[in-house]
Amino acid sequence: MEFNLSLGSAEEEKRDYDVVIIGSGAAGLSAAIYCARSGLSAVVLDKTTPGGLTAEAPWVENYLGYKAISGVDLAKKFVEHASDYVTIRQDREVTGITRNKDGYEVQTREGVSYSCKGIIVATGTTHRHLNVPGEDKYYGKGVSYCSTCDGYLFRNKRVTVIGGGNSGAIAAITMSEYTSSTEVIEFMPRYMCEDAYVRAIERRKIPYLKNKQVTEIKGDGKKVTGLVMKDRQTGEVSEVETDGVFIYVGLIPQTSFLREAGVKLDERGYIITNAKGKTNLDMVYAAGDCVAGNEAQIATAVGDGCRAAINLYRDMVNSGR
């Protein structure tokens, strides 16, 4: 997904802002717009293409104003809107934050640091891995975590979706339109997706194998050829022939860089905030999927970003910054 953002060189870019927003998904871009419209100078930093996991959704049908829109198209609209207000850097991986006399300094892996009075963390989540033999070896050779990105490469081929929650179900339903066969393998002994997706799976006669644990992904050295799974009730081991494996087994918050700064995280690494989105650190807020108790929805991420920006602005005004 290309946005043709005008990034500029490291030498000429501005380094001093009122607010640094870390993460360019729905929450971060929403926060950016509200910061800018409050008169705060802000920059958005991310290590990859803006849009976050929104861009990976095959279709979004529950975002107000759009009966149906592809995740890529919705993400593009977010980025185009936010880029009218702020600079979005898609080449800055934040590695740490430290206090300075005016607020904070945000360090990046690229060696560029930014000074700011406040921070909004909206780093979102990344895909959880199975951690089984063959997963890393065949990544990009049949193993994928994004059906929107890679699904069509498997048209007229066999694919297996591991993980039968909403994301896995949507991936399976979408890919069943153009693959020769699609099946879902679910660890739990029951459907783990919403009823609407269960009905769609059943209408399309997509096999949904419950109570199964994938133990290995197999290949011929060049590409995926199958996988090994175990029945969690009987212990029976079987092999499945497949050309593509799409893994949807959960998400991990991208917050490890915050531990050294003293930001409070829960046992799973999600950021603990109050009802206003404020962390335990002064002038540091968080929004979106990286926050403890989040709903993992685009709509709530946008709202979180708005709330964090509004309350950070109020904090700055009240403190005279």
CSV table of C-alpha atoms in Angstrom, one decimal:
chain,number,residue,atom,x,y,z
A,1,MET,CA,0.0,0.0,0.0
A,2,GLU,CA,1.7,3.2,-1.2
A,3,PHE,CA,0.9,6.7,0.0
A,4,ASN,CA,3.7,8.7,-1.5
A,5,LEU,CA,4.3,10.6,1.7
A,6,SER,CA,6.9,13.4,1.4
A,7,LEU,CA,9.2,12.4,4.2
A,8,GLY,CA,12.3,14.6,3.6
A,9,SER,CA,15.8,13.8,4.8
A,10,ALA,CA,16.8,13.3,8.4
A,11,GLU,CA,18.9,16.4,8.2
A,12,GLU,CA,16.1,18.8,7.2
A,13,GLU,CA,13.2,17.4,9.2
A,14,LYS,CA,11.8,19.1,12.2
A,15,ARG,CA,12.8,17.5,15.6
A,16,ASP,CA,10.9,19.6,18.2
A,17,TYR,CA,7.1,19.2,18.6
A,18,ASP,CA,4.4,19.7,21.1
A,19,VAL,CA,3.3,16.1,20.7
A,20,VAL,CA,4.9,12.9,19.3
A,21,ILE,CA,2.4,10.3,18.3
A,22,ILE,CA,3.9,6.8,18.1
A,23,GLY,CA,2.0,4.6,15.7
A,24,SER,CA,0.1,5.4,12.5
A,25,GLY,CA,-3.0,3.2,12.7
A,26,ALA,CA,-6.5,4.4,13.3
A,27,ALA,CA,-5.9,5.5,16.8
A,28,GLY,CA,-2.7,7.4,16.1
A,29,LEU,CA,-4.0,9.1,13.0
A,30,SER,CA,-7.2,10.2,14.8
A,31,ALA,CA,-5.1,11.6,17.6
A,32,ALA,CA,-2.9,13.4,15.1
A,33,ILE,CA,-5.9,15.2,13.6
A,34,TYR,CA,-7.3,16.3,17.0
A,35,CYS,CA,-3.9,17.5,18.2
A,36,ALA,CA,-3.4,19.6,15.1
A,37,ARG,CA,-6.9,21.0,15.3
A,38,SER,CA,-6.2,22.0,18.9
A,39,GLY,CA,-3.2,24.0,17.7
A,40,LEU,CA,-0.6,21.6,18.8
A,41,SER,CA,2.4,20.7,16.5
A,42,ALA,CA,2.6,17.0,16.1
A,43,VAL,CA,4.4,14.3,14.2
A,44,VAL,CA,3.4,10.7,13.7
A,45,LEU,CA,6.2,8.1,13.8
A,46,ASP,CA,6.0,4.5,12.6
A,47,LYS,CA,8.4,1.9,11.3
A,48,THR,CA,6.2,0.8,8.5
A,49,THR,CA,3.5,1.8,6.1
A,50,PRO,CA,0.8,3.8,7.8
A,51,GLY,CA,-2.7,2.4,8.4
A,52,GLY,CA,-2.0,-0.3,10.9
A,53,LEU,CA,-4.0,-3.5,11.0
A,54,THR,CA,-6.9,-1.7,9.4
A,55,ALA,CA,-5.2,-2.2,6.0
A,56,GLU,CA,-5.1,-5.9,6.5
A,57,ALA,CA,-8.9,-6.3,6.8
A,58,PRO,CA,-10.3,-7.8,3.6
A,59,TRP,CA,-13.6,-6.0,4.2
A,60,VAL,CA,-14.9,-3.6,6.9
A,61,GLU,CA,-18.7,-3.6,7.2
A,62,ASN,CA,-19.1,-2.1,10.7
A,63,TYR,CA,-17.5,1.3,10.5
A,64,LEU,CA,-20.1,4.1,10.5
A,65,GLY,CA,-20.6,5.7,7.1
A,66,TYR,CA,-19.4,2.7,5.0
A,67,LYS,CA,-21.7,-0.2,4.4
A,68,ALA,CA,-18.7,-2.1,3.0
A,69,ILE,CA,-15.1,-0.9,2.3
A,70,SER,CA,-11.8,-2.7,2.0
A,71,GLY,CA,-9.4,-2.3,4.8
A,72,VAL,CA,-6.8,-0.9,2.4
A,73,ASP,CA,-9.2,1.7,1.1
A,74,LEU,CA,-10.3,2.8,4.6
A,75,ALA,CA,-6.7,3.0,5.7
A,76,LYS,CA,-5.8,5.1,2.7
A,77,LYS,CA,-8.6,7.5,3.6
A,78,PHE,CA,-7.3,7.7,7.2
A,79,VAL,CA,-3.8,8.5,6.0
A,80,GLU,CA,-4.9,11.0,3.4
A,81,HIS,CA,-7.0,12.9,5.9
A,82,ALA,CA,-4.3,12.9,8.6
A,83,SER,CA,-1.5,13.9,6.3
A,84,ASP,CA,-3.4,17.2,5.6
A,85,TYR,CA,-2.6,18.1,9.2
A,86,VAL,CA,0.6,16.5,10.3
A,87,THR,CA,3.8,14.9,9.0
A,88,ILE,CA,3.7,11.1,9.0
A,89,ARG,CA,7.1,9.4,9.1
A,90,GLN,CA,6.9,5.8,8.0
A,91,ASP,CA,10.6,5.2,8.5
A,92,ARG,CA,11.0,5.8,12.2
A,93,GLU,CA,11.0,2.9,14.7
A,94,VAL,CA,10.8,4.2,18.2
A,95,THR,CA,13.1,2.4,20.7
A,96,GLY,CA,12.7,4.4,23.8
A,97,ILE,CA,11.5,7.6,25.6
A,98,THR,CA,13.3,9.6,28.2
A,99,ARG,CA,12.6,12.7,30.2
A,100,ASN,CA,14.3,16.0,29.4
A,101,LYS,CA,13.9,19.5,30.8
A,102,ASP,CA,10.9,20.4,28.6
A,103,GLY,CA,9.2,17.0,28.6
A,104,TYR,CA,10.4,14.0,26.7
A,105,GLU,CA,12.9,12.9,24.1
A,106,VAL,CA,11.8,10.1,21.8
A,107,GLN,CA,14.6,7.9,20.4
A,108,THR,CA,14.4,5.9,17.2
A,109,ARG,CA,16.4,3.0,15.8
A,110,GLU,CA,17.5,5.3,12.9
A,111,GLY,CA,19.4,7.5,15.3
A,112,VAL,CA,17.0,10.5,15.0
A,113,SER,CA,15.5,11.9,18.3
A,114,TYR,CA,12.5,14.1,18.8
A,115,SER,CA,11.8,16.5,21.7
A,116,CYS,CA,8.2,17.0,22.8
A,117,LYS,CA,6.0,18.1,25.6
A,118,GLY,CA,3.7,15.1,25.4
A,119,ILE,CA,3.4,11.7,23.9
A,120,ILE,CA,0.5,9.6,22.6
A,121,VAL,CA,1.3,5.9,22.2
A,122,ALA,CA,-0.8,4.2,19.6
A,123,THR,CA,1.5,1.3,18.5
A,124,GLY,CA,-1.2,-1.3,18.2
A,125,THR,CA,-0.5,-5.0,18.0
A,126,THR,CA,1.3,-7.5,15.9
A,127,HIS,CA,0.5,-11.0,15.0
A,128,ARG,CA,1.1,-13.8,17.5
A,129,HIS,CA,3.1,-16.8,16.1
A,130,LEU,CA,2.4,-20.5,16.5
A,131,ASN,CA,6.1,-21.1,17.3
A,132,VAL,CA,6.1,-24.5,15.6
A,133,PRO,CA,8.7,-26.1,13.3
A,134,GLY,CA,8.4,-24.8,9.8
A,135,GLU,CA,6.6,-21.5,10.6
A,136,ASP,CA,9.7,-19.3,10.3
A,137,LYS,CA,11.3,-21.3,7.6
A,138,TYR,CA,8.3,-21.0,5.2
A,139,TYR,CA,7.3,-17.5,6.1
A,140,GLY,CA,6.7,-15.8,2.7
A,141,LYS,CA,6.8,-19.3,1.0
A,142,GLY,CA,3.3,-20.3,1.9
A,143,VAL,CA,3.0,-19.0,5.5
A,144,SER,CA,1.3,-15.7,6.0
A,145,TYR,CA,-0.4,-13.6,8.6
A,146,CYS,CA,-2.4,-11.5,6.2
A,147,SER,CA,-4.9,-12.9,3.7
A,148,THR,CA,-5.5,-9.4,2.3
A,149,CYS,CA,-1.8,-9.1,1.5
A,150,ASP,CA,-1.2,-12.6,0.2
A,151,GLY,CA,-4.4,-14.5,-0.2
A,152,TYR,CA,-4.9,-13.9,-3.9
A,153,LEU,CA,-1.5,-15.5,-4.6
A,154,PHE,CA,-3.2,-18.8,-3.7
A,155,ARG,CA,-6.1,-18.5,-6.2
A,156,ASN,CA,-7.0,-22.0,-7.4
A,157,LYS,CA,-4.9,-23.5,-4.7
A,158,ARG,CA,-5.5,-25.1,-1.3
A,159,VAL,CA,-5.3,-22.9,1.8
A,160,THR,CA,-5.6,-23.6,5.6
A,161,VAL,CA,-6.5,-20.9,8.1
A,162,ILE,CA,-5.2,-21.6,11.6
A,163,GLY,CA,-7.4,-19.8,14.2
A,164,GLY,CA,-11.1,-19.6,13.9
A,165,GLY,CA,-11.9,-16.3,15.6
A,166,ASN,CA,-13.4,-13.4,13.7
A,167,SER,CA,-10.3,-12.5,11.8
A,168,GLY,CA,-9.6,-16.1,10.8
A,169,ALA,CA,-13.2,-16.6,9.8
A,170,ILE,CA,-13.2,-13.5,7.6
A,171,ALA,CA,-10.0,-14.6,6.0
A,172,ALA,CA,-11.4,-18.1,5.2
A,173,ILE,CA,-14.7,-16.7,3.9
A,174,THR,CA,-12.9,-14.2,1.6
A,175,MET,CA,-10.4,-16.7,0.3
A,176,SER,CA,-13.0,-19.4,-0.4
A,177,GLU,CA,-14.2,-17.2,-3.3
A,178,TYR,CA,-11.0,-17.9,-5.3
A,179,THR,CA,-9.1,-20.9,-3.8
A,180,SER,CA,-9.7,-24.5,-4.8
A,181,SER,CA,-10.3,-25.4,-1.1
A,182,THR,CA,-10.3,-23.5,2.2
A,183,GLU,CA,-10.5,-24.9,5.7
A,184,VAL,CA,-10.2,-23.6,9.2
A,185,ILE,CA,-8.3,-25.3,12.1
A,186,GLU,CA,-9.4,-24.1,15.6
A,187,PHE,CA,-7.7,-24.9,18.9
A,188,MET,CA,-10.9,-24.7,20.9
A,189,PRO,CA,-13.7,-27.3,20.8
A,190,ARG,CA,-16.3,-24.8,19.5
A,191,TYR,CA,-16.8,-22.0,17.1
A,192,MET,CA,-14.8,-18.9,18.2
A,193,CYS,CA,-16.3,-16.4,15.7
A,194,GLU,CA,-19.5,-14.4,15.7
A,195,ASP,CA,-22.7,-16.1,14.6
A,196,ALA,CA,-22.8,-14.1,11.3
A,197,TYR,CA,-19.5,-15.6,10.4
A,198,VAL,CA,-20.6,-19.1,11.5
A,199,ARG,CA,-23.5,-18.9,9.1
A,200,ALA,CA,-21.3,-17.7,6.3
A,201,ILE,CA,-18.9,-20.5,6.9
A,202,GLU,CA,-21.7,-23.1,6.9
A,203,ARG,CA,-23.3,-21.7,3.8
A,204,ARG,CA,-20.1,-22.0,1.9
A,205,LYS,CA,-19.4,-25.5,3.4
A,206,ILE,CA,-16.0,-24.4,4.6
A,207,PRO,CA,-14.6,-27.2,6.9
A,208,TYR,CA,-14.1,-25.8,10.5
A,209,LEU,CA,-12.0,-28.3,12.4
A,210,LYS,CA,-12.4,-27.9,16.1
A,211,ASN,CA,-10.2,-29.0,19.0
A,212,LYS,CA,-7.1,-29.3,16.8
A,213,GLN,CA,-3.6,-28.2,17.5
A,214,VAL,CA,-1.1,-27.6,14.7
A,215,THR,CA,2.3,-29.0,15.6
A,216,GLU,CA,4.3,-28.5,12.5
A,217,ILE,CA,4.2,-26.8,9.1
A,218,LYS,CA,5.8,-29.0,6.4
A,219,GLY,CA,7.3,-28.1,3.0
A,220,ASP,CA,9.7,-29.3,0.3
A,221,GLY,CA,12.4,-26.7,1.1
A,222,LYS,CA,10.9,-24.1,-1.3
A,223,LYS,CA,7.3,-23.9,-0.4
A,224,VAL,CA,4.6,-25.2,2.0
A,225,THR,CA,3.2,-28.6,1.2
A,226,GLY,CA,1.2,-29.4,4.3
A,227,LEU,CA,0.9,-29.4,8.1
A,228,VAL,CA,0.7,-31.7,11.0
A,229,MET,CA,-2.1,-31.4,13.6
A,230,LYS,CA,-3.2,-33.3,16.7
A,231,ASP,CA,-6.7,-33.9,18.0
A,232,ARG,CA,-6.7,-32.4,21.5
A,233,GLN,CA,-9.3,-34.9,22.7
A,234,THR,CA,-8.1,-38.2,21.3
A,235,GLY,CA,-4.4,-37.4,20.7
A,236,GLU,CA,-4.6,-38.6,17.1
A,237,VAL,CA,-2.0,-37.1,14.8
A,238,SER,CA,-2.8,-36.4,11.2
A,239,GLU,CA,-1.4,-34.6,8.2
A,240,VAL,CA,-3.2,-32.1,6.0
A,241,GLU,CA,-2.0,-31.3,2.5
A,242,THR,CA,-2.1,-27.5,1.7
A,243,ASP,CA,-0.4,-24.9,-0.3
A,244,GLY,CA,-0.9,-21.9,2.0
A,245,VAL,CA,-1.1,-21.5,5.8
A,246,PHE,CA,-2.7,-18.3,7.1
A,247,ILE,CA,-2.2,-17.8,10.8
A,248,TYR,CA,-4.7,-16.0,13.0
A,249,VAL,CA,-4.0,-17.0,16.6
A,250,GLY,CA,-4.1,-13.7,18.3
A,251,LEU,CA,-2.2,-10.4,18.7
A,252,ILE,CA,0.7,-9.1,20.8
A,253,PRO,CA,0.9,-5.4,21.9
A,254,GLN,CA,3.9,-3.5,20.5
A,255,THR,CA,4.9,-2.0,23.8
A,256,SER,CA,8.2,-3.5,24.9
A,257,PHE,CA,10.1,-0.3,24.4
A,258,LEU,CA,8.0,1.4,27.1
A,259,ARG,CA,9.1,-0.8,30.0
A,260,GLU,CA,12.4,1.0,30.6
A,261,ALA,CA,10.6,4.3,30.6
A,262,GLY,CA,8.5,3.1,33.5
A,263,VAL,CA,5.1,3.0,31.7
A,264,LYS,CA,2.9,0.6,33.6
A,265,LEU,CA,1.9,-2.5,31.5
A,266,ASP,CA,-0.4,-5.4,32.5
A,267,GLU,CA,0.7,-9.0,32.5
A,268,ARG,CA,0.3,-9.3,28.8
A,269,GLY,CA,2.1,-6.1,27.9
A,270,TYR,CA,-0.9,-3.9,27.3
A,271,ILE,CA,-0.7,-0.3,28.5
A,272,ILE,CA,-2.6,0.6,31.7
A,273,THR,CA,-4.5,3.9,31.4
A,274,ASN,CA,-7.2,5.8,33.3
A,275,ALA,CA,-10.6,6.6,31.7
A,276,LYS,CA,-9.0,9.5,29.9
A,277,GLY,CA,-6.3,7.5,28.3
A,278,LYS,CA,-3.6,8.8,30.5
A,279,THR,CA,-0.7,6.4,31.6
A,280,ASN,CA,1.1,6.7,34.9
A,281,LEU,CA,3.6,9.1,33.3
A,282,ASP,CA,2.9,12.8,33.2
A,283,MET,CA,1.8,13.9,29.7
A,284,VAL,CA,2.0,10.4,28.3
A,285,TYR,CA,-1.3,9.0,26.9
A,286,ALA,CA,-2.1,5.8,25.0
A,287,ALA,CA,-4.9,4.9,22.6
A,288,GLY,CA,-6.1,2.0,20.5
A,289,ASP,CA,-5.3,-1.7,20.5
A,290,CYS,CA,-2.2,-1.4,22.7
A,291,VAL,CA,-4.3,-0.3,25.7
A,292,ALA,CA,-5.5,-2.8,28.3
A,293,GLY,CA,-9.1,-3.7,27.9
A,294,ASN,CA,-9.4,-2.5,24.3
A,295,GLU,CA,-12.1,-3.8,22.0
A,296,ALA,CA,-9.8,-4.3,19.0
A,297,GLN,CA,-12.2,-2.4,16.8
A,298,ILE,CA,-11.5,0.4,14.3
A,299,ALA,CA,-14.3,2.6,15.7
A,300,THR,CA,-13.1,2.4,19.2
A,301,ALA,CA,-9.5,3.0,18.2
A,302,VAL,CA,-10.5,6.2,16.4
A,303,GLY,CA,-12.4,7.3,19.6
A,304,ASP,CA,-9.5,6.4,21.8
A,305,GLY,CA,-7.2,8.6,19.7
A,306,CYS,CA,-9.6,11.5,19.9
A,307,ARG,CA,-10.0,11.1,23.6
A,308,ALA,CA,-6.2,10.9,24.2
A,309,ALA,CA,-5.5,14.0,22.1
A,310,ILE,CA,-8.3,16.1,23.8
A,311,ASN,CA,-7.2,15.2,27.3
A,312,LEU,CA,-3.5,15.7,26.6
A,313,TYR,CA,-4.3,19.1,25.2
A,314,ARG,CA,-6.3,20.0,28.4
A,315,ASP,CA,-3.4,18.8,30.5
A,316,MET,CA,-1.0,21.0,28.6
A,317,VAL,CA,-3.3,24.0,28.9
A,318,ASN,CA,-3.9,23.5,32.7
A,319,SER,CA,-0.1,23.1,33.3
A,320,GLY,CA,0.8,26.1,31.3
A,321,ARG,CA,2.9,24.2,28.7
